[in-house]
PDB file of C-alpha atoms and ligand atoms in Angstrom:
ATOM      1  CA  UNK A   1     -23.726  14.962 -17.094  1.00 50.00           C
ATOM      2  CA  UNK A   2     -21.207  14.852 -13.631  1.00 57.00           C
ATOM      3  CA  UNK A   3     -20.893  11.344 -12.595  1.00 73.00           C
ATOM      4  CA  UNK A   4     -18.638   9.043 -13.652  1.00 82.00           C
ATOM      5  CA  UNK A   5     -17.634   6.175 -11.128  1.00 80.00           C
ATOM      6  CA  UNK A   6     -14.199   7.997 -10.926  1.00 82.00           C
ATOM      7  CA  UNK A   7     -15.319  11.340 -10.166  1.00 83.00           C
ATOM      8  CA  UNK A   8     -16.868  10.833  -6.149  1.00 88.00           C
ATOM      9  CA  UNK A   9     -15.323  12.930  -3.697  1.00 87.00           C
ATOM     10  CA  UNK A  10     -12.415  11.549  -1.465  1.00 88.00           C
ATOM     11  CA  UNK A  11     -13.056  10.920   2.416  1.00 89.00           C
ATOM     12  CA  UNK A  12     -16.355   8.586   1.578  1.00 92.00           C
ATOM     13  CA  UNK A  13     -17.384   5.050   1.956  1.00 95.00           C
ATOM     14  CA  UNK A  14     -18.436   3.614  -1.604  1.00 96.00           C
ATOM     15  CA  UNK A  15     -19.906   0.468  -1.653  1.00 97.00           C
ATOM     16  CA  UNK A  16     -19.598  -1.100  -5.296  1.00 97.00           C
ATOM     17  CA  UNK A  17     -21.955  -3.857  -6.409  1.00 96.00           C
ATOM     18  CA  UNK A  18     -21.122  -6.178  -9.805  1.00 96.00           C
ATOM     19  CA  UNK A  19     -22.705  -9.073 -11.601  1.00 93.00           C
ATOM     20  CA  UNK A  20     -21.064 -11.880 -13.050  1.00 91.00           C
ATOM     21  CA  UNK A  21     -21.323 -10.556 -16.277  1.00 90.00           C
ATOM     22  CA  UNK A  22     -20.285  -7.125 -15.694  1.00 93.00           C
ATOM     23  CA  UNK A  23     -17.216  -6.903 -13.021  1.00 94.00           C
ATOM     24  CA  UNK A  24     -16.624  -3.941 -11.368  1.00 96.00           C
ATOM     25  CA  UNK A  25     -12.792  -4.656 -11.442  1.00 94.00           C
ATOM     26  CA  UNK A  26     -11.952  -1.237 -13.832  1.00 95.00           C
ATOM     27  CA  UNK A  27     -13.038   1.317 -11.260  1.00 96.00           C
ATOM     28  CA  UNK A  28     -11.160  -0.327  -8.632  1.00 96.00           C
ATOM     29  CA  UNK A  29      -7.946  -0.206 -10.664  1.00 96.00           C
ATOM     30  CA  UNK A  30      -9.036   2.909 -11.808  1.00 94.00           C
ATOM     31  CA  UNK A  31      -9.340   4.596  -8.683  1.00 96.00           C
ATOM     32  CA  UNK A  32      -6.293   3.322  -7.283  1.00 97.00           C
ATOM     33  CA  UNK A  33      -4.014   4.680 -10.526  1.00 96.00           C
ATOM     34  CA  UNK A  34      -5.804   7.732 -10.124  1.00 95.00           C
ATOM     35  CA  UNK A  35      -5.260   7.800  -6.755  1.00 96.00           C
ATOM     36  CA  UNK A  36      -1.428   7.337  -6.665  1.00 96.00           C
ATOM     37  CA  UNK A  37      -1.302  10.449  -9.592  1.00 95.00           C
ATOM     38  CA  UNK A  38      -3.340  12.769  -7.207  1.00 94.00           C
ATOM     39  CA  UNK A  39      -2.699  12.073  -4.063  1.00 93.00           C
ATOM     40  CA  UNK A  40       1.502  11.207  -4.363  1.00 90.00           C
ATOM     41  CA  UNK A  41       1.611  11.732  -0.467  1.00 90.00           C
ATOM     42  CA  UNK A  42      -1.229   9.957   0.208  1.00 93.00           C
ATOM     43  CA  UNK A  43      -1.732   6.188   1.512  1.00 95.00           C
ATOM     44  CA  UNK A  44      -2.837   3.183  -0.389  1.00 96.00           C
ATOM     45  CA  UNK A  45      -3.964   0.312   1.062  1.00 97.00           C
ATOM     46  CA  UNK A  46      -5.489  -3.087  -0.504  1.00 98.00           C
ATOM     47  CA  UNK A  47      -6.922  -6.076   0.725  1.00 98.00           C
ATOM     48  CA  UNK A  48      -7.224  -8.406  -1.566  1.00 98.00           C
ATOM     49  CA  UNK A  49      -8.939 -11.366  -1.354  1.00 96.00           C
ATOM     50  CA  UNK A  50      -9.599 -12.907  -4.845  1.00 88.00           C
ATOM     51  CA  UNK A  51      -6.881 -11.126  -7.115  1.00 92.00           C
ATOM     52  CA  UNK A  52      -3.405 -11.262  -6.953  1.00 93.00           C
ATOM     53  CA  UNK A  53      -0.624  -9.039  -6.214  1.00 97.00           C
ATOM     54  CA  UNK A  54       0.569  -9.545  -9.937  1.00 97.00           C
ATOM     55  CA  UNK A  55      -2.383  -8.335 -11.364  1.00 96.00           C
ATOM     56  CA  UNK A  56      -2.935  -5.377  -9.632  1.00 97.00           C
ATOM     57  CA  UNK A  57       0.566  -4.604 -10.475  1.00 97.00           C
ATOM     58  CA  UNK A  58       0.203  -5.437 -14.413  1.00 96.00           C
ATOM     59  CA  UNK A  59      -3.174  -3.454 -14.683  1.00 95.00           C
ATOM     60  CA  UNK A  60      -1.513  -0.209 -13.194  1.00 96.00           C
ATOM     61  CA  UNK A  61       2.016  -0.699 -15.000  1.00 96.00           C
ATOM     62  CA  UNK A  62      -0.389  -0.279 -18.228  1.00 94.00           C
ATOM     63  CA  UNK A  63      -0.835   3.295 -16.988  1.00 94.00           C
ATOM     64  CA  UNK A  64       2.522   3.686 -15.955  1.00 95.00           C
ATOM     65  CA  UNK A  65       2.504   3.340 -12.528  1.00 97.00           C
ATOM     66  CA  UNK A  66       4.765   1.287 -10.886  1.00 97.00           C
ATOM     67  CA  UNK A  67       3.273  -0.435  -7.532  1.00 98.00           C
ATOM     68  CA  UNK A  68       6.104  -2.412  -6.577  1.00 98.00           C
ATOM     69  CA  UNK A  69       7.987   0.974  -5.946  1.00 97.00           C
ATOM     70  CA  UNK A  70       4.758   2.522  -4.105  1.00 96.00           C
ATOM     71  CA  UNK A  71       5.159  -1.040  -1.843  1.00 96.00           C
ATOM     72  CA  UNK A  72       8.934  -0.112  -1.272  1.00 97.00           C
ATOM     73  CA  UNK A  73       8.392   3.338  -0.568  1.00 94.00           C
ATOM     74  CA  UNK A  74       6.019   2.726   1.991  1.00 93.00           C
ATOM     75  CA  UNK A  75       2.533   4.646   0.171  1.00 95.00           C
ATOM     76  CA  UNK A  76       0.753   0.937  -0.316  1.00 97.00           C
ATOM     77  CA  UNK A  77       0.833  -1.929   1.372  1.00 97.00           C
ATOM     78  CA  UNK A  78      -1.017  -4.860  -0.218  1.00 98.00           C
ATOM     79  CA  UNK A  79      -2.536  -7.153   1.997  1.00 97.00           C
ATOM     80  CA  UNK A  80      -3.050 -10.825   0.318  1.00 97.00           C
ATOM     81  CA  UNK A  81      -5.610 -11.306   2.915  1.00 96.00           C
ATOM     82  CA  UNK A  82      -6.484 -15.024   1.872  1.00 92.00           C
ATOM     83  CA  UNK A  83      -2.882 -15.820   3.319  1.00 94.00           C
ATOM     84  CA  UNK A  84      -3.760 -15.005   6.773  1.00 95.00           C
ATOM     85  CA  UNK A  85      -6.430 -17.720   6.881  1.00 95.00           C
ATOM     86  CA  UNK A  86      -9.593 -15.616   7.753  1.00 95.00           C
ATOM     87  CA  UNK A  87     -11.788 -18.554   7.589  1.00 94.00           C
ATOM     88  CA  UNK A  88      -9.961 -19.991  10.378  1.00 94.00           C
ATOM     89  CA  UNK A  89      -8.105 -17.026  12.051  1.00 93.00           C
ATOM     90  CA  UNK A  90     -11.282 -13.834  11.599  1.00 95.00           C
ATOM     91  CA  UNK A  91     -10.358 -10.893  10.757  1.00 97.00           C
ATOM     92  CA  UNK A  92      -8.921  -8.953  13.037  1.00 97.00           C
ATOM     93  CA  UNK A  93      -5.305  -9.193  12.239  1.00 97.00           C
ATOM     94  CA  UNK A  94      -6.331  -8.497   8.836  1.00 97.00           C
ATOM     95  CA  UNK A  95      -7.999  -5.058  10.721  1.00 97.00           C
ATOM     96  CA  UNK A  96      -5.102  -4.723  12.757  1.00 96.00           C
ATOM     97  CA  UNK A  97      -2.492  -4.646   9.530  1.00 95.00           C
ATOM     98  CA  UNK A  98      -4.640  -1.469   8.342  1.00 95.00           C
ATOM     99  CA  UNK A  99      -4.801  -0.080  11.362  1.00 95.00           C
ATOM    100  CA  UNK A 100      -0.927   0.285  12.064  1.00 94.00           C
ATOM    101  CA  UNK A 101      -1.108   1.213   8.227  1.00 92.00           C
ATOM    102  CA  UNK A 102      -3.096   4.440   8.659  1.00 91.00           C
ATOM    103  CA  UNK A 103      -1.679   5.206  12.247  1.00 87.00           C
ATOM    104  CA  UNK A 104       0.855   7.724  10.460  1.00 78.00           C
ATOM    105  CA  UNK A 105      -0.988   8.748   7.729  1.00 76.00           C
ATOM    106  CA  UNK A 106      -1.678  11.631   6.080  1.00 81.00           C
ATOM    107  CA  UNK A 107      -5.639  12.411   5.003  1.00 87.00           C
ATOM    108  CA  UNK A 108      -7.118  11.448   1.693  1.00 92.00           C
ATOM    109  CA  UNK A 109      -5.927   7.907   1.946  1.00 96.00           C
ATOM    110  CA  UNK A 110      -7.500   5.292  -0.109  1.00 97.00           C
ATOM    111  CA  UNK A 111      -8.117   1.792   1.340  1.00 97.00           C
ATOM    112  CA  UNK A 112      -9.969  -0.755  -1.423  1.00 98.00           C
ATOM    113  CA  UNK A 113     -11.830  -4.351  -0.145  1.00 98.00           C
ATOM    114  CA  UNK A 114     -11.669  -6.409  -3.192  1.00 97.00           C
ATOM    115  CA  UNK A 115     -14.157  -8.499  -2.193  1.00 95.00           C
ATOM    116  CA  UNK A 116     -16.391  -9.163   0.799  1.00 96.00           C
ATOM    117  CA  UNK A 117     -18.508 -11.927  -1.062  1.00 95.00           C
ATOM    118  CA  UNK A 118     -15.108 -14.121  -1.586  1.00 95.00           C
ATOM    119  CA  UNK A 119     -14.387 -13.435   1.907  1.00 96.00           C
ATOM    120  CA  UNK A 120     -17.909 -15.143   2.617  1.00 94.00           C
ATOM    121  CA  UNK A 121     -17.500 -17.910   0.065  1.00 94.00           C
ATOM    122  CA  UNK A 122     -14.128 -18.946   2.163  1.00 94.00           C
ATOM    123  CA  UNK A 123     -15.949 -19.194   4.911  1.00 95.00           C
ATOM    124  CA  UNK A 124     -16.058 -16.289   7.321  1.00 97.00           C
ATOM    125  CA  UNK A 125     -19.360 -15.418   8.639  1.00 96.00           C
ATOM    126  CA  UNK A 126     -21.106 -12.585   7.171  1.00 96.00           C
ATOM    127  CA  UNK A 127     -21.530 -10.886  10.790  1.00 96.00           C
ATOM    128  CA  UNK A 128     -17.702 -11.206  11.465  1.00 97.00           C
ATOM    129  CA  UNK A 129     -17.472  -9.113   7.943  1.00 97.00           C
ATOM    130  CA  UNK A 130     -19.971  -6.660   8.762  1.00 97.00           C
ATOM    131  CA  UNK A 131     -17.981  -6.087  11.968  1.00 97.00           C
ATOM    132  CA  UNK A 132     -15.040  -5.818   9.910  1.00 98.00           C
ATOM    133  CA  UNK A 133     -16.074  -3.393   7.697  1.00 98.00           C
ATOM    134  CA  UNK A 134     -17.802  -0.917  10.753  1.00 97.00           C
ATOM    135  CA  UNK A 135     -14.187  -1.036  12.206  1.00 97.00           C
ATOM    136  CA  UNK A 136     -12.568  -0.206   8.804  1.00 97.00           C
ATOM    137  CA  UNK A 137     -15.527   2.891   8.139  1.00 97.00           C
ATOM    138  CA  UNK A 138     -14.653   4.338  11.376  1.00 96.00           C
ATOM    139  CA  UNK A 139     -10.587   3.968  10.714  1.00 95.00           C
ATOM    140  CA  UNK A 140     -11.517   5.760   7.459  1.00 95.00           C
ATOM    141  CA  UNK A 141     -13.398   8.808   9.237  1.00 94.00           C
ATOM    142  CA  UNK A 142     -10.857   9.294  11.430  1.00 94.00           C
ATOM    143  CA  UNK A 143      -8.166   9.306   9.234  1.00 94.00           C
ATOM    144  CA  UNK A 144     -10.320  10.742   6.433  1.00 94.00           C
ATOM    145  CA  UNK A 145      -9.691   8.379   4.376  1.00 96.00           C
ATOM    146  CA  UNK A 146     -11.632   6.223   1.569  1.00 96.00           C
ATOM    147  CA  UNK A 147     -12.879   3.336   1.330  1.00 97.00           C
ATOM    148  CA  UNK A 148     -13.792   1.233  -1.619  1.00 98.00           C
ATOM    149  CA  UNK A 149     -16.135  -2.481  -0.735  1.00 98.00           C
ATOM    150  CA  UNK A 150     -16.748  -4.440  -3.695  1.00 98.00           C
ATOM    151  CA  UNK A 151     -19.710  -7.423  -3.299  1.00 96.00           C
ATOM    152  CA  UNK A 152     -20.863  -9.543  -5.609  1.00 95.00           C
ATOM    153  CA  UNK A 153     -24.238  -9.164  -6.411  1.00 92.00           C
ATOM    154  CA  UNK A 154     -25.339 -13.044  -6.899  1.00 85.00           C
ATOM    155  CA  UNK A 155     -28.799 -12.617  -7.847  1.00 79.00           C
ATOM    156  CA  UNK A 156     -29.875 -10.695  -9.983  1.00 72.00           C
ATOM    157  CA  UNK A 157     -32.133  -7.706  -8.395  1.00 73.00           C
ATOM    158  CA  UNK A 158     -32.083  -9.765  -4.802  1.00 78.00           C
ATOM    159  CA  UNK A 159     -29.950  -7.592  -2.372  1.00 81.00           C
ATOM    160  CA  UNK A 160     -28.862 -10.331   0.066  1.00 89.00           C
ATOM    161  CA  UNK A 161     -29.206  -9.349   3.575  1.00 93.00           C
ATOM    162  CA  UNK A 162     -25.046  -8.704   3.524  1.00 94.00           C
ATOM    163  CA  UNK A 163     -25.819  -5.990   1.077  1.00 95.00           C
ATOM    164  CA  UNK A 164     -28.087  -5.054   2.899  1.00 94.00           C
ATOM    165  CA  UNK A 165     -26.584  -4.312   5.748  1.00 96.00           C
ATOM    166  CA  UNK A 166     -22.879  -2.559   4.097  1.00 96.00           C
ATOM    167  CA  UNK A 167     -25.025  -0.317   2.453  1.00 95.00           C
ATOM    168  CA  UNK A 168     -26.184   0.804   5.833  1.00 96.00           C
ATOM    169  CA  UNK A 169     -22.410   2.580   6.249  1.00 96.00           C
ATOM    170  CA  UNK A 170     -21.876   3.597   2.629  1.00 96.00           C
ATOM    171  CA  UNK A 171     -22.406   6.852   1.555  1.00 94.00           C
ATOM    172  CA  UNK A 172     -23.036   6.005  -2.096  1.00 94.00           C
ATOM    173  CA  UNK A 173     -23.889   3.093  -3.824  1.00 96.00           C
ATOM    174  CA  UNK A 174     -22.064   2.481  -7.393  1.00 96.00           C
ATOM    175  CA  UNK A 175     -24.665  -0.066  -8.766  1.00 96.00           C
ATOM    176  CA  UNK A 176     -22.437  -1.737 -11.964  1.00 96.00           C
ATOM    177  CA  UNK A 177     -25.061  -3.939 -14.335  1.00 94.00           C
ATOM    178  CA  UNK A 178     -24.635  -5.709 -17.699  1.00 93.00           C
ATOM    179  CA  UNK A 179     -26.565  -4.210 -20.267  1.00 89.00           C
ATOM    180  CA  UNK A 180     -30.468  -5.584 -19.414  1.00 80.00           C
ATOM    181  CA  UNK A 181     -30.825  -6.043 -23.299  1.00 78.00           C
ATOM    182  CA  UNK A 182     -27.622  -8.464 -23.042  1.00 74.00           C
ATOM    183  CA  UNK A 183     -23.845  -7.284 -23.955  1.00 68.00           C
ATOM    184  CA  UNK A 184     -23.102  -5.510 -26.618  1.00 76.00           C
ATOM    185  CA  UNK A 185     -19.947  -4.575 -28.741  1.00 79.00           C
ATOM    186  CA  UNK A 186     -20.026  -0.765 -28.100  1.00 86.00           C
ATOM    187  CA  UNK A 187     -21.630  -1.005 -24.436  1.00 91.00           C
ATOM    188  CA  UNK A 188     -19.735  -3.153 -21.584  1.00 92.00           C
ATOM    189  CA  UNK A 189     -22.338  -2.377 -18.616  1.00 94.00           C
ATOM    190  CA  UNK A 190     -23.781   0.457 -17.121  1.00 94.00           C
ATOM    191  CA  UNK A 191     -23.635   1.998 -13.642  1.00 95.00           C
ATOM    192  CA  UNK A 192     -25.957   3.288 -11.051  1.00 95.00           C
ATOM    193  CA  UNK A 193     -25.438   6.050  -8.685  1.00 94.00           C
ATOM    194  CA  UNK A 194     -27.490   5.243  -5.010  1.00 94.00           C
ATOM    195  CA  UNK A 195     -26.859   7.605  -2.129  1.00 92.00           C
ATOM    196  CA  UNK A 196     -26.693   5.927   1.041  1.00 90.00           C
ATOM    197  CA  UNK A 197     -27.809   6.763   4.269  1.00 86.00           C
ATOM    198  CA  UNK A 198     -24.770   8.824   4.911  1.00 79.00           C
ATOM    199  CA  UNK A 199     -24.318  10.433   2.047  1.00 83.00           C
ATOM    200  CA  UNK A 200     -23.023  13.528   1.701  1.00 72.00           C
ATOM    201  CA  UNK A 201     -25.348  16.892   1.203  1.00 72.00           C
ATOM    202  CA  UNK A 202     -27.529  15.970  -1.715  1.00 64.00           C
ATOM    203  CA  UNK A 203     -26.213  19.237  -3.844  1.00 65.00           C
ATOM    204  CA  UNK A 204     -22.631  17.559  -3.774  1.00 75.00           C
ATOM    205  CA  UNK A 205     -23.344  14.678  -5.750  1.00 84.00           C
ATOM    206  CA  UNK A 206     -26.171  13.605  -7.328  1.00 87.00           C
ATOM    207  CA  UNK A 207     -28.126  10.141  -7.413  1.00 90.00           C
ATOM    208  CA  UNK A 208     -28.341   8.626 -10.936  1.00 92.00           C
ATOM    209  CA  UNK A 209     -30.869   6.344 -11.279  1.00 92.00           C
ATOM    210  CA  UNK A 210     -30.926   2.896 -13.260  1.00 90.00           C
ATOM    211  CA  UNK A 211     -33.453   4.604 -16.202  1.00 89.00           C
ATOM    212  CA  UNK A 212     -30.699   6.841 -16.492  1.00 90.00           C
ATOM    213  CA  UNK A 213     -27.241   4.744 -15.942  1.00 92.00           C
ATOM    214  CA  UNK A 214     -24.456   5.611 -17.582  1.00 93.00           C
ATOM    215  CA  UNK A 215     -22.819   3.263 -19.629  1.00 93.00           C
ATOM    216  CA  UNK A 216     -19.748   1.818 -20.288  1.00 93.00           C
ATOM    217  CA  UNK A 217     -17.114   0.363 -22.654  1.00 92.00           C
ATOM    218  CA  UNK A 218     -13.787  -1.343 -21.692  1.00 92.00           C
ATOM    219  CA  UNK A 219     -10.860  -1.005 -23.693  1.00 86.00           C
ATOM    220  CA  UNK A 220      -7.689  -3.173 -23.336  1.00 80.00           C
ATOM    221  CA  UNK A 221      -6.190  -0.732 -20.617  1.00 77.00           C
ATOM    222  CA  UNK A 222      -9.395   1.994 -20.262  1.00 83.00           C
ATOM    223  CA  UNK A 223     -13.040   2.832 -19.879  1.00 88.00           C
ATOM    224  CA  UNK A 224     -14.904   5.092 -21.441  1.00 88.00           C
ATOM    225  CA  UNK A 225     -17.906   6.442 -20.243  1.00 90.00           C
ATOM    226  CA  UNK A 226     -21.139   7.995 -21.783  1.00 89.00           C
ATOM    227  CA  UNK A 227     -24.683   8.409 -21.430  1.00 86.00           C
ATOM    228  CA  UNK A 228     -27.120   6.317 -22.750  1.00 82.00           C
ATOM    229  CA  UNK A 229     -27.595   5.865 -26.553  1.00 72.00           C
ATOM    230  CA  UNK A 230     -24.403   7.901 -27.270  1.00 69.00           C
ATOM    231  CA  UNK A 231     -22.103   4.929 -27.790  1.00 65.00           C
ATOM    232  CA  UNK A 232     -19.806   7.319 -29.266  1.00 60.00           C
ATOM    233  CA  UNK A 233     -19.475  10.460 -27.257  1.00 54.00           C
ATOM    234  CA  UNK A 234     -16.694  10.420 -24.805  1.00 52.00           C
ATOM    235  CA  UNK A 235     -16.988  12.028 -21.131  1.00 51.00           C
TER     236      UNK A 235
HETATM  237  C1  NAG B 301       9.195  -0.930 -10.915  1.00 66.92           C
HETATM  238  O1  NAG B 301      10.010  -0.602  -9.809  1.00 66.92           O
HETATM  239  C2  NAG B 301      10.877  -1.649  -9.400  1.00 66.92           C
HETATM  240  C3  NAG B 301      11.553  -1.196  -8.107  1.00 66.92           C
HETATM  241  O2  NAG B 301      12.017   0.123  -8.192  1.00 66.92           O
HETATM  242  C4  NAG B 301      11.848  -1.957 -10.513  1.00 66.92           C
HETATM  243  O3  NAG B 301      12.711  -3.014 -10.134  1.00 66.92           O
HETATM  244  C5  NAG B 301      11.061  -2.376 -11.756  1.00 66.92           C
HETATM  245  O4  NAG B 301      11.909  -2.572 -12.840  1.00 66.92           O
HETATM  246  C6  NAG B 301      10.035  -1.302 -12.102  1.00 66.92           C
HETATM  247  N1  NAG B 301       9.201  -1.802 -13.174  1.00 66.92           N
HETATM  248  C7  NAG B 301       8.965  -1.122 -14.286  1.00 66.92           C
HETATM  249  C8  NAG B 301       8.060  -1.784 -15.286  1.00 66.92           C
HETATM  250  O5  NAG B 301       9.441  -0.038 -14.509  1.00 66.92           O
END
C-alpha cells in the first residue's frame, strides 16, 4: 500500500471530487498543514469560495499551525473570493490576485480552489471557470507549483460535463465516495486514485481503482487511512 490522498508528489494538478455525504474538506486542510510544515519557504495560496477565513484558521490551529501569522508574514494569502463578486465581476481579478502572488515565489508552492461547483452555483459560467482554471494550471507549471480543485460531484456516478472538462488538465484524479454500503462508524468514505491525462510517468504513482479504494475515518482533528476491511490498521 503507497497512496494516501496526502502522499502525491508536489508540482501537480489534483483535481478532487466529493459527494454530499462524504466531503473532501480533510485533505484540503490536510495538505495545506502539511504543506506549511514542509515547505516553511514555500507559498500558500487559497481561494475560497464557500468556507471562511475562520475556519481554515481553526482547523489548522488544531495542528498547531498558526495561519494568521503565515498571512502576516507574507507565505499565504487567502483570497475570500465570494467578496470580489465573480458572478458579476468574472474572474480575472480573482486570477490576477494569484498571479502577483506567485510572481516572487519560490517553487513547490501550493495554491487550493475550494470549490469550483459553488463558484457555478453563484452564478459564473462554467466556461469562464474552465478558463480560469487553464490560466491557474499554467501559473502553476511555471512556477512549479500545486494546485488543489475541489468539485462537487452532484450526481452520483454522472460526471457533469464541468468535470469533465477539469479533469482534462489534472494529472490525478482523487475520487472521495461515501461508503456504497452507506456510512459506517469505523469507515467515513473511501477514495479513488484516477490518473489524468497528464499524469506523471505511470511508475511514480500508481492508479487505485474504486474495487480497491482506500478508506477512511475522521477523527475530531485527523484521518486515518487504511485499506479495505482493515478498519483497524493504521497507514
Ligand atoms: C497566531 O498568531 C497571531 C499573530 O502573531 C497571534 O496574535 C495569535 O495569538 C496566534 N494564535 C495562537 C492560537 O497562537
Amino acid at each position: 500500500m503507497t497512496f494516501t490522498p496526502l502522499s502525491l508528489p508536489q508540482g501537480i494538478i489534483q483535481l478532487i471530487t466529493d459527494e454530499l455525504p462524504s466531503p473532501a474538506d480533510f485533505i484540503l486542510h490536510q495538505n495545506l498543514i502539511s504543506h506549511v510544515k514542509e515547505h516553511k519557504e514555500a507559498k500558500r495560496i487559497i481561494l475560497s469560495v464557500s468556507e471562511g477565513w475562520a475556519r481554515w484558521q481553526a482547523i489548522a490551529s488544531k495542528h498547531n499551525v498558526n495561519l494568521t501569522q503565515q498571512k502576516n508574514s507574507g507565505s499565504l494569502t487567502f483570497v475570500d473570493v465570494s467578496s470580489f463578486e465573480p458572478e458579476e465581476s468574472g474572474l480575472r481579478p480573482i486570477f490576477n490576485v494569484v498571479f502577483g502572488a506567485l510572481k516572487e515565489c519560490t517553487p513547490d508552492s501550493l495554491i487550493i480552489l475550494d470549490d469550483v461547483s459553488m463558484l457555478e452555483w453563484i452564478g459564473v459560467p462554467a466556461l469562464e471557470i474552465l478558463r480560469f482554471c487553464r490560466a491557474l494550471r499554467a501559473q502553476c507549471i511555471k512556477h512549479q507549483a500545486t494546485l488543489l480543485i475541489r468539485h462537487h460531484l452532484v450526481v452520483h456516478d454522472k460526471p457533469d460535463q464541468l468535470f469533465r472538462d477539469l479533469l482534462q488538465l489534472a494529472t490525478y484524479h482523487v475520487d472521495v465516495r461515501p461508503l456504497a454500503s452507506g456510512r459506517s462508524g469505523a469507515v467515513s468514505g473511501e477514495v479513488a486514485l484516477h490518473l489524468g491525462p497528464n499524469a506523471l510517468s505511470p511508475t511514480s504513482v500508481k492508479p487505485v481503482s474504486r474495487s480497491r479504494a482506500v478508506q477512511y475515518r475522521l477523527t475530531d482533528s485527523a484521518s486515518v487511512f487504511f485499506e479495505r476491511g482493515n478498519s483497524r490498521g493504521v497507514l
